[in-house]
Coordinates of C-alpha atoms in Angstrom, one line a residue:
M1 CA 111.0 128.4 96.8
E2 CA 107.9 127.0 95.1
C3 CA 108.2 127.3 91.3
E4 CA 105.9 125.9 88.6
T5 CA 107.3 128.1 85.9
L6 CA 110.8 129.7 85.8
I7 CA 111.3 132.7 83.6
I8 CA 114.9 133.7 82.8
G9 CA 114.9 137.4 82.1
A10 CA 112.8 140.3 83.6
G11 CA 112.6 142.3 80.4
A12 CA 109.5 143.1 78.3
A13 CA 108.9 139.5 77.1
G14 CA 109.6 137.9 80.4
M15 CA 107.4 140.1 82.4
M16 CA 104.6 139.8 79.9
A17 CA 104.8 136.0 80.0
A18 CA 104.8 136.1 83.8
A19 CA 101.6 138.1 83.8
H20 CA 99.8 135.3 81.9
A21 CA 101.5 132.0 82.8
G22 CA 99.3 131.3 85.9
R23 CA 100.4 130.4 89.4
G24 CA 103.8 129.5 90.7
V25 CA 105.8 131.8 88.4
V26 CA 109.3 132.9 89.4
V27 CA 111.1 135.5 87.3
I28 CA 114.9 135.8 87.7
D29 CA 117.3 138.5 86.4
H30 CA 120.9 139.3 87.2
A31 CA 120.2 143.0 86.9
K32 CA 119.3 145.2 89.9
S33 CA 116.1 146.5 88.2
A34 CA 113.5 144.9 85.9
G35 CA 112.8 146.2 82.4
E36 CA 116.0 148.2 81.9
K37 CA 115.8 148.3 78.1
I38 CA 112.2 149.5 78.5
R39 CA 113.4 152.3 80.7
I40 CA 115.9 153.7 78.3
S41 CA 113.9 153.1 75.1
G42 CA 112.4 155.9 73.1
G43 CA 114.4 158.6 74.9
G44 CA 112.9 157.5 78.2
R45 CA 109.3 157.4 76.9
C46 CA 109.3 153.9 75.3
N47 CA 108.1 153.4 71.8
F48 CA 105.9 150.5 73.0
T49 CA 104.2 149.4 69.8
N50 CA 103.3 150.5 66.3
I51 CA 99.7 150.8 65.0
G52 CA 100.8 149.3 61.7
C53 CA 102.5 146.3 63.2
G54 CA 102.4 143.1 61.1
A55 CA 104.6 140.1 60.2
A56 CA 106.0 142.0 57.2
H57 CA 107.9 144.3 59.5
F58 CA 110.1 141.5 60.9
L59 CA 113.2 139.7 59.6
S60 CA 113.5 135.9 60.2
R61 CA 114.6 132.8 58.3
N62 CA 110.9 131.9 58.5
P63 CA 108.9 135.0 57.7
H64 CA 105.7 133.3 58.7
F65 CA 106.7 132.3 62.2
A66 CA 105.7 135.5 63.9
K67 CA 102.3 135.7 62.3
S68 CA 100.4 133.5 64.9
A69 CA 101.5 135.4 68.0
L70 CA 101.3 138.8 66.4
T71 CA 97.7 138.1 65.2
R72 CA 96.4 136.5 68.4
Y73 CA 97.9 139.3 70.6
S74 CA 98.1 142.4 68.5
Q75 CA 99.0 146.1 69.1
W76 CA 95.3 146.7 69.7
D77 CA 95.4 144.2 72.6
F78 CA 98.4 145.9 74.1
L79 CA 96.6 149.3 73.8
D80 CA 93.7 147.8 75.7
L81 CA 96.1 146.9 78.5
I82 CA 97.6 150.4 78.4
A83 CA 94.1 151.9 78.7
R84 CA 93.2 149.7 81.7
H85 CA 96.2 151.1 83.5
A86 CA 95.3 154.7 82.4
I87 CA 98.7 155.3 80.8
P88 CA 98.6 158.3 78.5
W89 CA 100.3 158.0 75.1
H90 CA 100.7 159.7 71.8
E91 CA 101.5 158.8 68.2
K92 CA 104.6 160.1 66.5
T93 CA 105.5 159.6 62.8
L94 CA 105.0 156.3 61.0
G95 CA 102.6 154.8 63.6
Q96 CA 105.0 154.9 66.5
L97 CA 103.3 155.0 69.9
F98 CA 105.1 156.5 72.9
C99 CA 104.2 157.1 76.6
D100 CA 103.3 160.8 77.3
N101 CA 105.1 160.7 80.7
S102 CA 107.7 158.0 81.1
A103 CA 108.8 154.5 80.1
K104 CA 108.6 153.7 83.8
D105 CA 104.8 153.6 83.4
I106 CA 105.2 150.5 81.2
I107 CA 107.5 148.8 83.7
A108 CA 105.1 149.6 86.6
M109 CA 102.2 148.3 84.6
L110 CA 103.9 145.0 83.9
Q111 CA 105.0 144.6 87.5
A112 CA 101.4 145.3 88.6
E113 CA 100.1 142.6 86.2
M114 CA 102.7 140.2 87.6
A115 CA 101.8 141.0 91.2
A116 CA 98.1 140.5 90.4
V117 CA 98.8 136.8 89.6
G118 CA 101.3 136.3 92.4
A119 CA 104.4 136.1 90.1
Q120 CA 107.7 136.4 92.1
L121 CA 110.4 138.7 90.8
R122 CA 114.0 137.8 91.9
L123 CA 116.5 140.4 90.9
R124 CA 120.3 140.2 91.3
T125 CA 119.8 136.5 90.7
S126 CA 121.8 134.3 88.3
L127 CA 121.2 131.0 86.7
L128 CA 124.1 128.6 87.4
D129 CA 122.8 125.4 86.0
L130 CA 119.8 124.0 84.2
A131 CA 119.0 120.4 83.5
K132 CA 116.1 118.3 82.2
T133 CA 114.4 115.8 84.6
D134 CA 111.6 113.3 84.2
S135 CA 109.1 115.8 85.7
G136 CA 110.4 119.0 84.2
F137 CA 113.7 120.8 85.0
R138 CA 116.2 121.3 87.8
A139 CA 117.6 124.8 88.0
V140 CA 120.3 126.1 90.3
I141 CA 120.2 129.8 90.9
K142 CA 122.2 132.2 93.0
Q143 CA 120.6 135.1 94.8
D144 CA 122.4 137.4 97.2
G145 CA 125.2 134.8 97.5
T146 CA 122.8 132.0 98.4
L147 CA 122.2 129.0 96.2
H148 CA 118.7 127.7 95.6
T149 CA 117.5 124.7 93.7
L150 CA 114.2 125.0 91.8
T151 CA 112.2 122.2 90.1
P152 CA 109.9 123.9 87.6
R153 CA 107.8 122.1 85.1
H154 CA 108.3 124.9 82.6
V155 CA 111.2 127.1 81.8
I156 CA 110.8 130.3 79.6
V157 CA 114.0 131.8 78.2
A158 CA 113.4 135.5 77.9
C159 CA 116.9 137.0 78.4
G160 CA 117.2 138.6 75.0
G161 CA 120.2 138.8 72.7
K162 CA 123.6 140.4 72.9
S163 CA 122.7 144.0 72.2
I164 CA 123.9 146.7 74.7
P165 CA 126.2 144.5 76.9
K166 CA 126.8 147.4 79.3
M167 CA 123.2 146.7 80.5
G168 CA 124.1 143.0 81.1
A169 CA 123.2 141.5 77.8
T170 CA 124.9 138.2 77.1
G171 CA 124.4 135.2 74.9
L172 CA 122.9 133.1 77.7
A173 CA 119.7 132.3 75.7
Y174 CA 121.8 130.9 72.9
D175 CA 123.9 128.8 75.3
I176 CA 120.7 127.3 76.8
A177 CA 119.3 126.6 73.3
R178 CA 122.5 124.8 72.2
Q179 CA 122.7 122.9 75.5
F180 CA 119.3 121.3 74.7
G181 CA 120.1 120.6 71.1
L182 CA 118.3 123.6 69.5
A183 CA 119.9 125.4 66.5
V184 CA 120.9 129.0 66.7
T185 CA 121.1 131.1 63.5
D186 CA 124.0 133.4 63.0
T187 CA 123.6 136.6 65.1
R188 CA 124.9 140.1 64.6
A189 CA 124.1 143.7 65.7
A190 CA 121.1 145.3 64.1
L191 CA 119.4 148.7 64.2
V192 CA 122.8 150.0 64.7
P193 CA 124.8 153.0 63.3
F194 CA 127.4 152.5 60.5
T195 CA 131.0 153.3 60.8
F196 CA 133.6 154.3 58.2
S197 CA 137.4 154.1 58.4
D198 CA 138.9 157.6 58.8
N199 CA 135.3 158.8 58.9
P200 CA 134.9 161.2 56.0
F201 CA 131.8 162.6 57.5
A202 CA 133.3 164.1 60.6
P203 CA 133.0 167.7 59.3
L204 CA 129.2 167.1 59.0
S205 CA 128.8 165.6 62.6
G206 CA 125.5 166.5 64.1
L207 CA 123.8 167.3 60.7
A208 CA 120.5 165.4 59.9
T209 CA 118.7 165.3 56.6
P210 CA 115.7 163.3 55.2
V211 CA 116.7 160.5 52.9
R212 CA 115.5 157.3 51.2
A213 CA 118.0 154.6 52.2
R214 CA 118.4 151.1 51.0
A215 CA 120.7 148.1 51.7
D216 CA 119.8 144.6 50.6
G217 CA 116.1 145.1 51.5
P218 CA 113.3 147.6 51.3
P219 CA 113.9 151.3 51.1
F220 CA 113.3 153.5 54.2
D221 CA 112.3 157.1 54.0
E222 CA 113.5 158.6 57.3
A223 CA 116.2 160.9 58.7
M224 CA 120.0 160.2 58.3
L225 CA 122.4 161.7 60.9
F226 CA 126.1 162.3 60.3
T227 CA 128.2 161.5 63.4
H228 CA 131.8 161.6 64.5
R229 CA 132.0 157.9 63.7
G230 CA 129.9 157.6 60.6
L231 CA 126.1 157.5 59.8
S232 CA 123.2 157.1 62.2
G233 CA 119.6 158.2 62.4
P234 CA 116.5 156.1 61.8
A235 CA 117.2 155.5 58.1
M236 CA 120.6 154.0 58.8
L237 CA 119.4 152.0 61.7
Q238 CA 116.7 150.5 59.6
I239 CA 118.9 149.4 56.7
S240 CA 121.6 148.1 59.0
S241 CA 119.4 145.0 59.6
Y242 CA 119.6 144.2 55.9
W243 CA 123.3 145.1 55.4
T244 CA 126.1 142.6 55.2
D245 CA 129.8 143.2 55.7
G246 CA 131.5 144.8 52.7
A247 CA 128.3 145.6 50.9
P248 CA 127.4 149.1 49.7
I249 CA 124.4 151.1 50.8
N250 CA 122.4 153.5 48.6
V251 CA 121.3 156.9 49.9
N252 CA 118.8 159.1 48.0
L253 CA 119.3 162.7 49.3
I254 CA 116.2 163.9 47.5
P255 CA 113.6 161.3 48.5
D256 CA 110.6 163.3 47.2
G257 CA 112.0 163.2 43.7
A258 CA 110.9 166.7 42.9
L259 CA 114.3 168.5 42.7
F260 CA 114.8 168.3 39.0
D261 CA 111.5 170.0 38.2
T262 CA 112.0 172.5 41.0
L263 CA 115.4 173.5 39.7
R264 CA 114.2 173.8 36.1
D265 CA 111.3 176.0 37.3
Q266 CA 113.7 178.2 39.4
R267 CA 116.0 178.6 36.4
Q268 CA 113.3 180.9 34.9
V269 CA 113.2 183.2 37.9
A270 CA 116.5 182.8 39.7
G271 CA 118.8 182.1 36.9
R272 CA 121.5 184.6 38.0
K273 CA 122.0 182.8 41.2
A274 CA 124.9 180.3 41.6
L275 CA 123.8 176.7 41.1
K276 CA 125.4 175.8 44.4
T277 CA 123.5 178.6 46.2
V278 CA 120.2 177.4 44.8
L279 CA 120.9 173.8 45.7
A280 CA 121.6 174.9 49.3
Q281 CA 118.0 176.0 49.4
H282 CA 116.9 172.4 49.1
L283 CA 119.6 170.6 51.0
P284 CA 121.5 171.6 54.1
A285 CA 124.2 174.1 53.2
R286 CA 126.9 172.2 55.0
L287 CA 126.1 169.1 53.1
V288 CA 126.2 171.0 49.8
D289 CA 129.6 172.4 50.6
Y290 CA 130.8 168.9 51.5
L291 CA 129.5 167.4 48.3
A292 CA 130.4 170.3 46.0
P293 CA 133.8 169.0 44.8
A294 CA 132.2 165.9 43.4
L295 CA 129.1 167.5 41.8
P296 CA 128.6 169.6 38.6
L297 CA 127.9 172.9 40.5
D298 CA 130.0 175.4 38.6
G299 CA 128.3 178.5 37.2
N300 CA 124.9 180.0 37.5
L301 CA 121.6 178.2 37.4
A302 CA 120.7 179.9 34.1
D303 CA 123.7 178.2 32.5
A304 CA 122.7 174.7 33.7
S305 CA 121.1 172.6 30.9
D306 CA 118.4 170.1 31.5
A307 CA 121.0 167.4 31.0
L308 CA 123.3 168.8 33.6
L309 CA 120.4 169.2 36.1
R310 CA 119.4 165.6 35.4
D311 CA 122.9 164.4 36.0
L312 CA 123.1 166.4 39.3
C313 CA 119.8 165.0 40.6
D314 CA 120.8 161.4 39.5
R315 CA 124.0 161.7 41.6
L316 CA 122.1 163.0 44.6
E317 CA 119.5 160.3 44.3
N318 CA 122.1 157.5 44.0
W319 CA 124.8 158.3 46.5
E320 CA 126.6 154.9 47.0
L321 CA 128.5 154.5 50.2
R322 CA 130.5 151.5 51.5
P323 CA 130.6 151.3 55.4
T324 CA 133.5 149.5 56.9
G325 CA 131.3 148.2 59.7
T326 CA 128.8 149.1 62.4
E327 CA 129.2 150.2 66.0
G328 CA 128.3 146.6 67.0
Y329 CA 126.4 145.3 70.0
R330 CA 127.6 148.2 72.1
T331 CA 124.9 150.5 70.7
A332 CA 122.7 148.1 68.7
E333 CA 119.1 148.2 69.7
V334 CA 118.5 144.6 68.9
T335 CA 120.3 141.4 67.9
L336 CA 119.5 140.0 64.4
G337 CA 119.1 136.2 64.4
G338 CA 118.8 133.9 67.4
V339 CA 117.2 130.6 68.3
D340 CA 116.1 129.0 65.1
T341 CA 112.3 129.1 64.7
E342 CA 112.4 125.7 63.0
G343 CA 112.8 124.2 66.4
L344 CA 109.9 126.1 68.0
S345 CA 106.2 126.0 67.9
S346 CA 104.8 129.3 66.5
Q347 CA 101.6 128.8 68.6
T348 CA 103.3 128.3 72.0
M349 CA 107.0 129.1 71.6
E350 CA 107.8 125.7 73.0
A351 CA 110.9 123.8 71.8
K352 CA 109.6 120.9 69.7
T353 CA 112.2 118.4 71.1
V354 CA 112.3 119.6 74.7
P355 CA 108.8 119.7 76.3
G356 CA 108.4 122.5 78.8
L357 CA 111.2 124.7 77.4
Y358 CA 110.2 127.9 75.7
F359 CA 112.0 130.8 74.0
I360 CA 110.5 134.3 73.4
G361 CA 111.3 137.9 72.6
E362 CA 114.7 138.9 71.2
A363 CA 116.2 135.5 71.9
V364 CA 114.3 134.1 69.0
D365 CA 115.2 134.6 65.3
V366 CA 112.5 137.3 64.9
T367 CA 113.8 140.8 64.5
G368 CA 111.6 143.8 64.0
W369 CA 112.1 147.2 62.3
L370 CA 112.7 150.3 64.3
G371 CA 109.5 151.9 65.5
G372 CA 108.0 149.8 68.3
Y373 CA 107.9 146.5 66.4
N374 CA 110.4 144.6 68.7
F375 CA 108.4 145.6 71.8
Q376 CA 105.2 144.3 70.1
W377 CA 107.0 141.0 69.4
A378 CA 107.9 140.8 73.1
W379 CA 104.3 141.4 74.2
S380 CA 102.9 138.9 71.6
S381 CA 105.4 136.1 72.1
G382 CA 105.2 136.6 75.9
W383 CA 101.5 136.4 75.8
A384 CA 101.5 133.3 73.6
V385 CA 103.7 131.3 75.9
G386 CA 101.9 132.6 79.0
V387 CA 98.4 131.5 77.9
A388 CA 99.8 128.2 76.5
I389 CA 101.2 127.4 80.0
A390 CA 98.1 128.6 81.8
G391 CA 95.9 126.5 79.5
N392 CA 94.1 129.4 78.0
S393 CA 93.5 130.3 74.4
K394 CA 92.2 133.1 72.3

């Protein structure tokens, strides 16, 4: 089959690149459907971008690498594309944008954009071999049991990281990078729930509460969910990207910081109530029962001095926990780390030492926060490589 540009991976970044890379594009993927991670994201409605997206919301050894692509193809550019396809959407908390109807609308839009430029999509197709030639590359692929040899000038690696292996995720992108002499940073599961040995939180399973959580990074004010394995919810997923094995995490159970003043005021009007009962008006009752043995909650509110109330609030604001691990790639939304950006052009995503070879999306050492940022990186990096190959600019 004729192939000017071979794209490995029919996910968000790969399909976006195919829509902009010009003629002669062939996209291959070993899955039976394109965009499977898009389909399951956001509870089936795809948190496709964030209105506040910027380079500060990404982790990378080079924090400046993502700036070029994110600036040249921003969330507003993707919203223009959404509008052209008349896809209805809505904003949730913290600037997160979701489809009104279904994540399948995003997949259909990308496939329509690919079809408009004649890009070919080959599913249930695997890459068996890839080699550099004088004029480009030689790729051997297998589709429906048949071998095909392609000779593309350009190869775009868009097959993601290792997260959610049950959907077919592998380390293929890293294998290709190493094959051609590119460095790969250490990788690990990110945006992933924490686990604890002999999970002490099992009695609280299913309970959610707002917190301010921190690992070795910025604090996140979002919900924390107790599970039968440990801790999950947006706050835990966010800080998991900054956590390292063996390190503690800090959880503030009263993120608005107003509990001390509130309890002191209530002492004047509800002093006869048990301190534990009053606290259960401000935190989930199950959580108060669970924490009670470790907190100074004896007696009535009227008997609690300012010093005791301050001590209580300090403990609730600084709950230090030490996870034993995470749920790993099995449930991780993304892979932290990847192809080292030092070996790539931030303008075009091309490997500096291998002309015609490009890496985009999750395969690269650029990892976004929870909330639509990783999809925006897929759109931006896919666009950047596409227009570079097509000879366009913005």
